[in-house]
Coordinates of C-alpha atoms in Angstrom, one line a residue:
Chain O
M106 CA 23.7 -22.3 38.5
K107 CA 22.4 -20.6 35.5
I108 CA 20.1 -23.6 33.6
T109 CA 20.7 -23.1 29.5
Q110 CA 16.8 -23.2 27.5
I111 CA 15.9 -23.3 24.4
S112 CA 13.5 -20.9 22.8
V113 CA 11.8 -22.2 19.2
F114 CA 9.7 -19.6 17.0
L115 CA 6.5 -21.2 15.8
G116 CA 3.9 -20.1 13.5
N117 CA 1.1 -20.0 15.2
K118 CA -1.2 -22.8 13.3
K119 CA -2.3 -26.3 14.1
G120 CA 0.3 -29.2 14.0
R121 CA 3.6 -27.0 14.3
L122 CA 4.5 -27.8 18.0
A123 CA 4.0 -31.7 16.9
T124 CA 6.9 -30.8 14.5
V125 CA 9.5 -29.5 16.8
T126 CA 8.9 -32.5 19.2
K127 CA 8.8 -35.2 15.9
V128 CA 12.5 -34.2 15.3
L129 CA 13.2 -34.2 18.7
A130 CA 11.9 -37.7 19.0
E131 CA 13.7 -38.8 16.0
Q132 CA 17.2 -38.0 17.8
N133 CA 16.5 -39.4 21.5
I134 CA 15.9 -36.0 22.9
N135 CA 14.5 -35.6 26.4
I136 CA 12.3 -33.1 26.8
R137 CA 12.3 -32.2 30.6
S138 CA 9.9 -29.4 30.5
L139 CA 8.0 -26.9 28.1
C140 CA 5.7 -24.1 27.7
I141 CA 4.3 -21.9 25.0
A142 CA 3.7 -18.2 25.1
E143 CA 1.4 -17.4 22.7
T144 CA 0.3 -14.3 20.0
E145 CA -2.4 -14.3 17.5
N146 CA 0.2 -15.0 14.9
Y147 CA 2.8 -17.1 16.7
G148 CA 4.5 -18.8 19.5
I149 CA 7.9 -19.0 21.7
V150 CA 8.3 -22.5 22.6
R151 CA 10.2 -22.8 25.9
M152 CA 11.8 -26.0 26.7
L153 CA 14.8 -27.6 28.7
V154 CA 15.8 -30.8 27.5
D155 CA 18.5 -33.2 28.2
S156 CA 21.2 -32.6 25.3
T157 CA 21.0 -29.0 24.7
D158 CA 23.2 -28.1 22.2
K159 CA 22.6 -31.3 19.8
A160 CA 19.0 -30.2 20.1
I161 CA 20.0 -26.8 18.8
A162 CA 21.8 -28.5 16.3
I163 CA 18.7 -30.7 15.3
L164 CA 16.5 -27.9 15.5
K165 CA 18.8 -25.6 13.1
N166 CA 19.5 -28.6 10.5
N167 CA 15.5 -28.5 9.9
D168 CA 15.0 -24.4 9.5
F169 CA 13.7 -23.9 13.2
V170 CA 14.9 -20.4 14.6
C171 CA 15.9 -21.2 17.6
D172 CA 18.3 -20.0 20.1
K173 CA 19.5 -20.5 24.0
T174 CA 18.6 -18.7 26.7
D175 CA 19.8 -18.7 30.4
I176 CA 17.4 -19.2 33.4
L177 CA 17.2 -19.9 36.9
A178 CA 15.7 -23.0 38.2
V179 CA 14.4 -22.6 42.1
E180 CA 13.1 -24.9 43.7
V181 CA 9.5 -24.0 45.7
P182 CA 8.7 -25.7 48.4
D183 CA 4.9 -27.5 48.6
V184 CA 2.9 -25.2 51.0
P185 CA 0.7 -21.9 50.6
G186 CA 2.8 -19.1 50.6
G187 CA 6.0 -21.3 49.0
L188 CA 6.5 -19.3 45.6
N189 CA 5.8 -16.1 47.5
S190 CA 8.3 -16.1 50.1
I191 CA 10.7 -16.4 46.6
L192 CA 9.0 -13.7 44.9
E193 CA 9.1 -11.3 47.7
I194 CA 12.8 -11.8 48.0
F195 CA 13.2 -10.6 44.5
D196 CA 11.4 -8.0 44.5
T197 CA 12.5 -6.4 47.8
N198 CA 15.9 -6.6 45.6
N199 CA 14.5 -5.0 42.7
I200 CA 15.4 -8.2 40.7
N201 CA 12.8 -8.6 37.7
I202 CA 11.3 -11.3 36.4
E203 CA 10.3 -11.1 32.9
Y204 CA 8.6 -14.6 32.7
A205 CA 8.3 -17.6 34.4
Y206 CA 6.5 -21.1 34.3
A207 CA 6.8 -24.1 36.7
F208 CA 6.8 -28.0 36.4
V209 CA 6.8 -30.9 39.1
E210 CA 9.5 -33.0 40.6
K211 CA 9.0 -36.4 40.0
K212 CA 11.0 -37.4 43.3
H213 CA 9.9 -35.3 45.6
S214 CA 6.4 -33.0 45.6
N215 CA 8.4 -29.7 45.6
A216 CA 7.4 -27.6 42.3
I217 CA 10.6 -25.6 40.2
M218 CA 9.7 -22.2 39.3
I219 CA 11.5 -21.6 35.8
F220 CA 12.3 -17.8 36.1
K221 CA 14.0 -15.6 33.5
I222 CA 15.8 -12.8 35.1
D223 CA 17.9 -10.4 32.8
E224 CA 20.5 -9.8 36.0
L225 CA 21.1 -13.7 36.5
D226 CA 24.3 -12.9 38.7
K227 CA 22.8 -10.8 40.7
A228 CA 19.5 -13.4 41.1
I229 CA 21.6 -16.2 41.4
N230 CA 23.4 -14.4 44.6
I231 CA 20.4 -13.2 46.1
A232 CA 18.7 -16.9 46.0
E233 CA 22.0 -18.1 47.6
K234 CA 22.3 -15.3 50.5
N235 CA 18.6 -16.4 51.3
N236 CA 18.5 -19.6 51.2
I237 CA 16.7 -20.5 48.0
T238 CA 17.5 -24.0 46.8
L239 CA 18.5 -23.3 43.3
V240 CA 18.3 -26.3 41.1
S241 CA 21.2 -27.7 39.0
A242 CA 21.4 -28.6 35.0
D243 CA 22.6 -32.0 36.1
K244 CA 19.3 -32.0 38.4
I245 CA 17.5 -31.4 36.0
I246 CA 18.5 -33.6 33.6
T247 CA 19.3 -36.8 36.0
E248 CA 16.7 -36.4 38.5
L249 CA 13.5 -34.8 38.4
Chain P
M206 CA -24.8 18.8 -19.2
I207 CA -22.4 19.5 -21.4
W208 CA -19.6 22.0 -20.5
N209 CA -17.6 22.6 -23.6
E210 CA -19.7 21.4 -26.6
K211 CA -17.5 22.6 -29.4
A212 CA -14.7 19.9 -27.4
E213 CA -17.0 17.4 -26.9
K214 CA -18.8 16.7 -29.8
M215 CA -16.3 17.7 -32.2
P216 CA -16.4 15.2 -35.2
L217 CA -13.7 12.9 -35.5
K218 CA -12.0 14.9 -38.5
E219 CA -11.7 18.2 -36.7
L220 CA -10.3 16.0 -33.8
R221 CA -7.6 14.2 -35.6
S222 CA -6.7 17.8 -37.4
L223 CA -6.0 19.3 -33.9
Q224 CA -4.3 16.4 -32.4
S225 CA -2.0 16.5 -36.0
K226 CA -1.4 20.4 -35.2
N227 CA -0.8 20.1 -31.1
L228 CA 1.3 16.7 -31.4
I229 CA 3.7 18.4 -34.4
S230 CA 4.3 21.6 -31.7
L231 CA 4.8 19.1 -28.9
V232 CA 7.1 17.1 -30.6
N233 CA 8.8 20.1 -31.8
R234 CA 9.1 21.3 -27.8
M235 CA 10.1 18.1 -26.2
Y236 CA 13.0 17.8 -28.8
T237 CA 14.1 21.1 -28.2
N238 CA 13.8 21.7 -24.5
V239 CA 13.5 18.1 -22.9
E240 CA 17.1 16.5 -23.2
F241 CA 16.1 12.9 -22.0
Y242 CA 13.0 12.9 -24.5
R243 CA 15.6 14.2 -26.8
E244 CA 18.0 10.9 -26.3
K245 CA 15.1 8.9 -26.6
M246 CA 14.2 10.4 -30.1
I247 CA 18.0 9.8 -31.5
T248 CA 18.4 6.5 -30.5
A249 CA 14.9 5.3 -31.9
G250 CA 16.3 7.4 -35.3
V251 CA 13.2 9.9 -35.5
K252 CA 13.2 13.2 -36.0
P253 CA 10.9 16.2 -35.6
E254 CA 10.1 16.5 -39.3
D255 CA 8.9 12.9 -39.6
I256 CA 5.8 13.8 -37.3
K257 CA 3.4 14.9 -39.8
S258 CA -0.1 13.7 -38.4
I259 CA -1.3 12.1 -35.4
D260 CA -1.0 8.8 -36.9
D261 CA 2.4 9.3 -36.8
I262 CA 2.6 9.4 -32.7
V263 CA 3.6 5.5 -33.0
K264 CA 6.9 6.2 -34.4
L265 CA 7.9 8.3 -30.9
P266 CA 9.5 6.2 -28.5
F267 CA 7.4 6.0 -25.4
I268 CA 7.8 7.6 -21.6
S269 CA 7.7 5.4 -18.9
K270 CA 7.3 5.7 -15.0
M271 CA 11.2 4.4 -14.8
D272 CA 12.4 7.3 -17.1
M273 CA 10.2 10.1 -15.3
R274 CA 12.1 8.9 -12.2
D275 CA 15.6 8.8 -13.2
V276 CA 15.2 12.8 -14.2
Y277 CA 14.0 13.7 -10.6
P278 CA 13.0 16.2 -10.2
F279 CA 13.2 18.5 -12.9
G280 CA 14.4 16.4 -16.1
L281 CA 10.9 16.7 -17.4
F282 CA 10.2 20.3 -17.8
A283 CA 9.8 21.5 -21.1
V284 CA 9.6 25.4 -20.4
D285 CA 11.5 27.5 -17.7
M286 CA 11.1 27.4 -14.2
K287 CA 9.7 31.1 -13.9
E288 CA 6.6 29.7 -16.3
I289 CA 5.7 27.1 -13.7
E290 CA 3.1 28.1 -11.1
E291 CA 2.2 25.0 -9.4
L292 CA 4.3 21.8 -8.5
H293 CA 2.8 18.5 -7.8
M294 CA 3.8 15.2 -7.1
S295 CA 2.8 11.6 -7.6
S296 CA 2.1 9.4 -5.0
G297 CA 4.5 6.8 -3.8
T298 CA 7.6 6.9 -2.2
T299 CA 9.4 10.5 -1.6
G300 CA 12.8 9.2 -2.9
K301 CA 11.3 8.0 -6.3
S302 CA 8.4 10.3 -6.7
V303 CA 7.4 12.3 -10.2
V304 CA 7.7 15.4 -10.2
V305 CA 5.3 17.5 -12.6
G306 CA 5.2 21.6 -13.0
Y307 CA 1.8 23.2 -14.0
T308 CA 2.2 26.5 -16.2
N309 CA -1.0 29.3 -15.9
K310 CA -2.1 27.4 -19.2
D311 CA -2.0 23.7 -18.0
L312 CA -3.7 25.2 -14.8
K313 CA -6.3 26.6 -17.4
I314 CA -6.3 22.9 -19.0
W315 CA -6.4 21.1 -15.8
S316 CA -9.4 23.3 -14.9
E317 CA -10.9 22.9 -17.9
V318 CA -11.0 19.1 -18.0
M319 CA -12.2 18.5 -14.3
A320 CA -15.2 21.1 -14.9
R321 CA -16.5 18.7 -18.1
A322 CA -15.9 15.4 -15.8
L323 CA -17.6 17.3 -12.9
A324 CA -20.5 19.0 -15.7
M325 CA -20.7 14.9 -16.6
G326 CA -22.4 14.1 -13.4
G327 CA -24.9 17.2 -13.4
V328 CA -22.6 19.8 -11.3
T329 CA -24.0 23.8 -11.8
N330 CA -22.9 26.6 -10.3
E331 CA -26.2 25.9 -7.7
Y332 CA -24.2 22.7 -6.2
S333 CA -22.0 22.8 -3.1
I334 CA -19.1 20.0 -3.7
Q335 CA -18.0 17.9 -0.5
N336 CA -14.3 17.5 -1.5
A337 CA -12.8 14.7 0.4
Y338 CA -9.6 14.2 -1.7
G339 CA -6.0 15.1 0.0
Y340 CA -5.0 19.0 -0.7
G341 CA -1.6 18.6 -1.4
L342 CA 1.2 17.4 -3.4
F343 CA -1.8 15.1 -4.6
T344 CA -2.8 16.0 -7.4
G345 CA -6.7 14.8 -6.3
G346 CA -7.8 17.7 -4.3
L347 CA -6.7 20.6 -6.2
G348 CA -7.9 19.3 -9.5
V349 CA -11.3 18.9 -8.2
H350 CA -10.9 22.0 -6.2
Y351 CA -10.0 24.0 -10.2
G352 CA -13.2 22.5 -11.8
A353 CA -15.2 23.2 -9.6
K354 CA -14.2 26.8 -9.1
E355 CA -14.0 26.8 -12.9
I356 CA -18.2 26.0 -12.4
G357 CA -18.4 28.0 -9.8
A358 CA -19.7 25.6 -7.6
T359 CA -19.3 25.9 -4.3
I360 CA -16.3 24.1 -2.9
I361 CA -15.7 23.0 0.8
P362 CA -12.4 22.1 1.0
I363 CA -12.1 19.3 3.9
S364 CA -9.9 17.7 2.5
G365 CA -9.0 13.8 2.8
G366 CA -9.5 11.9 6.3
N367 CA -11.3 13.3 9.9
T368 CA -14.6 11.5 9.7
M369 CA -17.0 13.0 11.9
K370 CA -16.0 16.4 10.5
Q371 CA -17.1 14.8 7.0
L372 CA -20.4 13.3 8.5
S373 CA -21.3 16.7 10.2
I374 CA -20.5 18.5 7.5
L375 CA -23.1 16.5 4.9
Q376 CA -25.9 16.8 7.4
D377 CA -25.5 20.7 8.1
F378 CA -23.9 22.3 4.9
K379 CA -25.9 19.8 2.9
P380 CA -23.6 19.3 -0.1
E381 CA -24.6 17.9 -3.3
V382 CA -21.4 16.0 -4.9
L383 CA -19.3 14.4 -2.8
T384 CA -15.4 13.6 -4.4
C385 CA -13.6 11.2 -2.5
T386 CA -12.2 7.4 -3.2
P387 CA -14.6 4.9 -3.3
S388 CA -13.5 2.7 -0.3
Y389 CA -13.6 6.0 1.6
S390 CA -17.0 6.5 0.6
L391 CA -17.8 3.5 1.4
Y392 CA -16.3 4.2 5.3
L393 CA -18.3 7.1 5.4
A394 CA -21.3 5.1 4.3
E395 CA -20.6 2.8 7.8
S396 CA -19.8 5.3 9.9
A397 CA -22.8 7.4 8.8
K398 CA -24.5 4.0 9.9
E399 CA -23.1 3.8 13.5
Q400 CA -24.1 7.2 14.2
G401 CA -27.3 7.0 12.8
I402 CA -27.4 9.4 10.1
D403 CA -29.6 8.7 7.9
F404 CA -28.4 9.2 4.0
S405 CA -31.8 9.9 2.2
Q406 CA -32.2 12.8 4.6
L407 CA -28.8 14.4 3.3
N408 CA -28.7 16.0 -0.9
L409 CA -26.4 14.0 -2.0
K410 CA -27.0 13.7 -5.8
V411 CA -23.5 12.8 -7.3
G412 CA -20.3 10.9 -6.1
F413 CA -17.2 11.1 -8.0
F414 CA -15.1 8.7 -7.0
G415 CA -11.0 7.4 -8.8
A416 CA -7.7 7.2 -7.4
E417 CA -7.8 3.5 -7.2
P418 CA -9.6 0.5 -8.8
W419 CA -13.2 -0.2 -7.8
S420 CA -16.0 -2.4 -9.5
E421 CA -19.9 -2.2 -10.9
S422 CA -20.6 -4.2 -7.5
M423 CA -19.3 -2.0 -5.7
R424 CA -20.7 1.5 -7.4
T425 CA -24.2 -1.3 -6.6
E426 CA -23.0 -0.6 -3.0
I427 CA -21.9 2.8 -3.1
E428 CA -25.2 4.1 -4.8
S429 CA -27.5 2.5 -2.5
K430 CA -25.7 3.0 1.2
L431 CA -25.1 6.9 -0.3
N432 CA -28.1 7.2 -1.9
L433 CA -26.2 9.4 -4.6
K434 CA -25.2 8.5 -8.6
A435 CA -21.8 7.5 -8.5
L436 CA -19.3 7.7 -11.5
D437 CA -15.7 6.9 -11.9
I438 CA -12.8 9.4 -12.3
Y439 CA -9.7 9.0 -14.1
G440 CA -6.6 10.6 -14.0
L441 CA -3.2 10.1 -13.2
T442 CA -0.1 12.8 -11.7
E443 CA 2.2 12.1 -14.5
I444 CA -0.7 12.9 -17.2
I445 CA -2.3 16.2 -15.4
G446 CA -4.2 14.8 -12.2
P447 CA -8.2 13.9 -11.9
G448 CA -9.8 14.9 -15.5
V449 CA -8.1 12.8 -17.4
A450 CA -11.6 10.7 -18.2
C451 CA -14.8 10.5 -16.8
E452 CA -18.4 8.8 -16.8
C453 CA -21.2 10.4 -17.9
E454 CA -24.5 10.5 -16.2
Y455 CA -24.7 7.2 -18.7
Q456 CA -22.2 5.4 -16.5
D457 CA -20.6 3.4 -19.4
M458 CA -17.4 3.6 -19.7
L459 CA -14.9 6.8 -19.3
H460 CA -15.5 10.0 -21.9
I461 CA -11.6 10.9 -22.7
A462 CA -10.7 14.3 -22.9
E463 CA -8.7 13.5 -25.8
D464 CA -8.5 16.8 -27.2
H465 CA -5.6 17.3 -24.3
F466 CA -5.0 13.6 -23.9
Y467 CA -4.6 11.7 -27.1
A468 CA -5.1 7.7 -25.7
E469 CA -3.6 4.7 -27.1
I470 CA -3.9 1.3 -26.3
I471 CA -0.9 -1.2 -27.2
D472 CA -0.1 -4.3 -26.7
P473 CA 2.4 -4.0 -23.2
E474 CA 4.7 -7.1 -24.6
T475 CA 5.2 -5.6 -28.4
G476 CA 4.7 -2.1 -27.7
K477 CA 2.5 -2.6 -31.2
Q478 CA -0.7 0.2 -31.3
L479 CA -4.2 -2.1 -30.7
P480 CA -7.3 -1.4 -32.6
D481 CA -10.0 -0.1 -30.8
G482 CA -12.0 -2.6 -28.8
E483 CA -8.8 -4.6 -27.9
K484 CA -8.0 -5.4 -24.0
G485 CA -4.1 -3.4 -23.3
E486 CA -2.0 -0.9 -22.0
L487 CA -3.1 2.6 -22.1
V488 CA -0.7 4.7 -22.8
F489 CA -1.3 9.1 -23.0
T490 CA 0.3 11.8 -24.5
T491 CA -1.0 15.6 -23.3
L492 CA -1.0 17.4 -26.4
T493 CA -1.3 21.0 -25.3
K494 CA 0.6 20.5 -21.5
E495 CA 3.6 23.3 -21.3
G496 CA 4.9 22.3 -18.3
T497 CA 5.9 18.6 -18.1
P498 CA 4.0 17.0 -21.5
V499 CA 4.6 13.5 -22.0
I500 CA 4.5 11.6 -25.1
R501 CA 3.3 7.8 -25.2
Y502 CA 3.6 7.3 -21.4
R503 CA 3.0 3.7 -20.6
T504 CA 0.5 4.3 -17.5
R505 CA 0.9 0.4 -17.1
D506 CA -3.3 0.9 -16.3
I507 CA -5.4 -2.3 -18.9
T508 CA -8.4 -1.4 -20.5
F509 CA -9.9 -0.8 -23.8
I510 CA -11.5 2.4 -25.8
T511 CA -14.4 2.6 -27.8
R512 CA -15.5 5.1 -30.3
E513 CA -19.1 3.8 -30.3
P514 CA -21.6 6.8 -29.9
C515 CA -22.5 7.3 -26.4
K516 CA -25.8 8.3 -25.6
C517 CA -25.2 11.9 -24.0
G518 CA -23.7 13.2 -27.1
R519 CA -20.1 13.5 -26.7
T520 CA -17.7 12.3 -29.9
S521 CA -15.0 11.2 -27.0
A522 CA -13.5 8.3 -26.9
R523 CA -14.2 6.2 -23.8
M524 CA -12.1 3.9 -22.2
H525 CA -13.3 0.7 -19.6
R526 CA -13.2 1.7 -16.4
L527 CA -9.1 -0.3 -15.2
M528 CA -9.2 -3.7 -15.7
G529 CA -6.0 -4.5 -14.5
R530 CA -2.2 -3.5 -14.3
T531 CA 0.8 -4.8 -16.4
D532 CA 2.9 -4.2 -13.1
D533 CA 2.7 -5.2 -9.9
M534 CA 1.9 -1.4 -8.2
I535 CA -1.0 -2.1 -5.4
I536 CA -2.9 1.3 -4.9
I537 CA -3.4 1.0 -0.8
R538 CA -5.9 3.8 0.4
G539 CA -5.3 5.8 -3.1
V540 CA -1.3 5.6 -1.9
N541 CA 0.9 3.5 -4.9
V542 CA 2.6 1.2 -3.7
F543 CA 5.1 -0.9 -5.2
P544 CA 6.9 -4.5 -3.9
S545 CA 10.0 -3.4 -4.6
Q546 CA 9.5 -0.3 -1.7
I547 CA 8.8 -2.2 0.4
E548 CA 11.6 -4.5 0.0
E549 CA 13.9 -1.7 0.1
I550 CA 13.4 -0.7 3.2
L551 CA 12.7 -3.9 5.0
L552 CA 16.7 -5.5 3.9
K553 CA 17.9 -1.8 5.7
I554 CA 16.8 -3.8 8.9
E555 CA 19.5 -5.9 10.4
G556 CA 18.4 -9.4 10.4
V557 CA 15.3 -8.8 8.4
E558 CA 15.6 -11.7 4.9
P559 CA 14.7 -10.8 1.3
H560 CA 11.5 -13.3 1.9
Y561 CA 8.3 -10.9 2.7
Q562 CA 4.4 -11.4 1.2
L563 CA 2.5 -8.2 1.3
I564 CA -1.3 -9.7 2.3
I565 CA -3.6 -6.8 1.1
E566 CA -7.7 -7.1 2.4
R567 CA -10.3 -4.5 2.5
K568 CA -11.7 -4.2 5.9
D569 CA -14.1 -1.9 7.2
Q570 CA -14.0 -0.6 3.8
L571 CA -10.7 -0.2 4.6
D572 CA -7.7 -1.7 2.8
I573 CA -5.4 -3.3 4.9
L574 CA -1.8 -3.9 3.8
E575 CA 0.0 -7.0 5.9
V576 CA 3.5 -7.1 5.5
Q577 CA 4.9 -10.8 6.4
V578 CA 8.3 -11.3 7.3
E579 CA 10.2 -14.3 7.6
M580 CA 12.0 -14.7 11.2
S581 CA 15.7 -14.8 11.4
N582 CA 17.8 -16.0 14.3
K583 CA 18.9 -12.2 14.0
L584 CA 15.5 -11.1 14.7
F585 CA 14.8 -13.9 17.2
S586 CA 14.1 -13.8 20.7
D587 CA 13.0 -15.8 23.8
E588 CA 10.5 -12.6 24.5
I589 CA 7.3 -12.0 23.1
K590 CA 7.9 -8.2 24.2
N591 CA 10.8 -8.3 22.1
L592 CA 9.0 -9.7 19.2
S593 CA 6.5 -7.7 19.0
H594 CA 8.8 -4.4 19.2
T595 CA 10.7 -5.5 16.6
E596 CA 7.2 -5.5 14.4
K597 CA 6.1 -2.0 15.6
R598 CA 9.6 -1.1 14.6
I599 CA 9.1 -2.2 11.1
E600 CA 5.7 -0.6 10.8
K601 CA 7.6 2.4 11.9
D602 CA 9.9 3.0 9.3
L603 CA 7.9 1.7 6.3
Y604 CA 5.0 4.1 7.5
A605 CA 8.2 6.9 7.4
M606 CA 8.8 5.8 3.8
L607 CA 5.4 4.9 2.4
N608 CA 3.1 7.2 4.6
I609 CA 0.5 4.6 5.2
H610 CA -0.2 2.1 8.0
T611 CA 1.0 -1.7 7.5
K612 CA 0.2 -4.5 10.3
V613 CA 3.9 -6.3 10.1
T614 CA 3.5 -10.4 10.9
L615 CA 6.5 -11.9 11.9
V616 CA 5.9 -16.1 10.5
E617 CA 8.2 -18.9 10.2
P618 CA 11.2 -19.2 8.3
K619 CA 10.6 -20.8 4.4
T620 CA 7.3 -20.2 5.1
I621 CA 6.7 -17.9 2.2
P622 CA 6.4 -19.3 -0.9
R623 CA 10.0 -19.3 -2.7
S624 CA 9.3 -19.5 -6.6
E625 CA 11.8 -19.3 -9.5
G626 CA 12.1 -16.0 -11.2
K627 CA 9.4 -13.6 -10.5
A628 CA 8.3 -14.1 -6.7
K629 CA 4.7 -14.1 -5.6
R630 CA 4.8 -11.1 -3.5
I631 CA 1.2 -9.9 -3.5
I632 CA -2.0 -11.4 -2.0
D633 CA -4.3 -9.0 -3.3
K634 CA -7.9 -10.5 -0.9
R635 CA -10.3 -7.4 -1.7
I636 CA -13.0 -7.6 -3.1
I637 CA -13.9 -5.0 -5.6

């Protein structure tokens, strides 16, 4: 149930993000989700795409520093407290979240939360025990 | 005021004859006692007896900073260690410094030339001197200290840094003289302003500023902000420390103590001596020094020399304030830094590529050195905290070696311009 995310290092300068989206678009890579963590001087672009290995190869060919990271995608009920109930379960079980971001499903009204967690296998285990719906890579690529 | 009328107003003919006598003695001492220089002379095919007057100095080989580093630590010493009373080291890294030793006579020469410099700014035994140059292996602090003692002035050995204490002493002890780097003087002025301290209420009359390059516009700023007369003082550890040359009250170029330090200007490419008035590399010979004397030491500083008489009556040659460097050494807050040193440290860190750039800026009167390092796949992480940890780690390694704080910034690969041949490593944005 792990999903592979691509992260790319970018200088915090005008037009840099577009250089990434351009090379991916030219090779027909579809970006399913994207978020940016930024500092004064640089940013890290994190994204889910439909063809991870191909995208990595394209980016490396274009001199971007990038890497793959395993993350967890969780379906979050679109009701008040929906996210909170999930975070409480992680918290009770001492799962530390390094970062998180969200996007919205197209077909349903649920949100998808992406979590970067160091103890990923433990988190998957706990999610399954507590009836948290994990989203598979296939689903992200094809259905959402 | 002229501290040593006889020396400082010596007629040229008499000076040349004194210099000739001392050069002959120096060459003999170096040939006998300093192995690396003897070898240099043999390679150059010159014998001590070929040197008959100061004009023959052009026959002698140069000494470079590299030569000095090669014989670290004591290869420059021309006397037995029991004659050495004090050791100093040039600023820069720990591993590649130049060690100099002072005999009792050398310390007397140093005191003498520093006393001459201080007297050029009117310092007498009635003045007190707030000496904010660093004490220690750096020659700045103790050099001024010895000159002040020679004059009999009251010395306040506060050393560098500790700005709040500097300001309270300026107010409470009311010294007439301030000695520090020019950039630090402006930093003091800024801090004083924040504290509501008015320099016109203090007692400062004169300041001796050196150890880093500065300019006329900076002088104007220092003089108006600190309400004193700002004089440029020049010196370098390899020669003796501060006191090699200094401006007099007319602030019209720096008087060289040339009875002790013979100055030449050479073409840095060909090594040929250039006539007065022509800009080139400054070269010094320490005619009278015993411990670690040098012959034709190439300072890499660019300037020119004049023999036009100065209004003050001193007959010594004068050098223009520094106009540049022949190498890529940078001076940050009084510390000499070579890009090669930074490169060496960076390349020891796993994942760091040999692509980096140094950007120097002056913010709030202090020099800031930014080290831009290109990101690599090995350094990369998808978490900001890991990247900033990497930056901090590089900063720590640089500090450990260079003893200056830097700001390390990770940049995208291939964003630092590549060049054929010598890479442009330094962008100096300081306006001085």
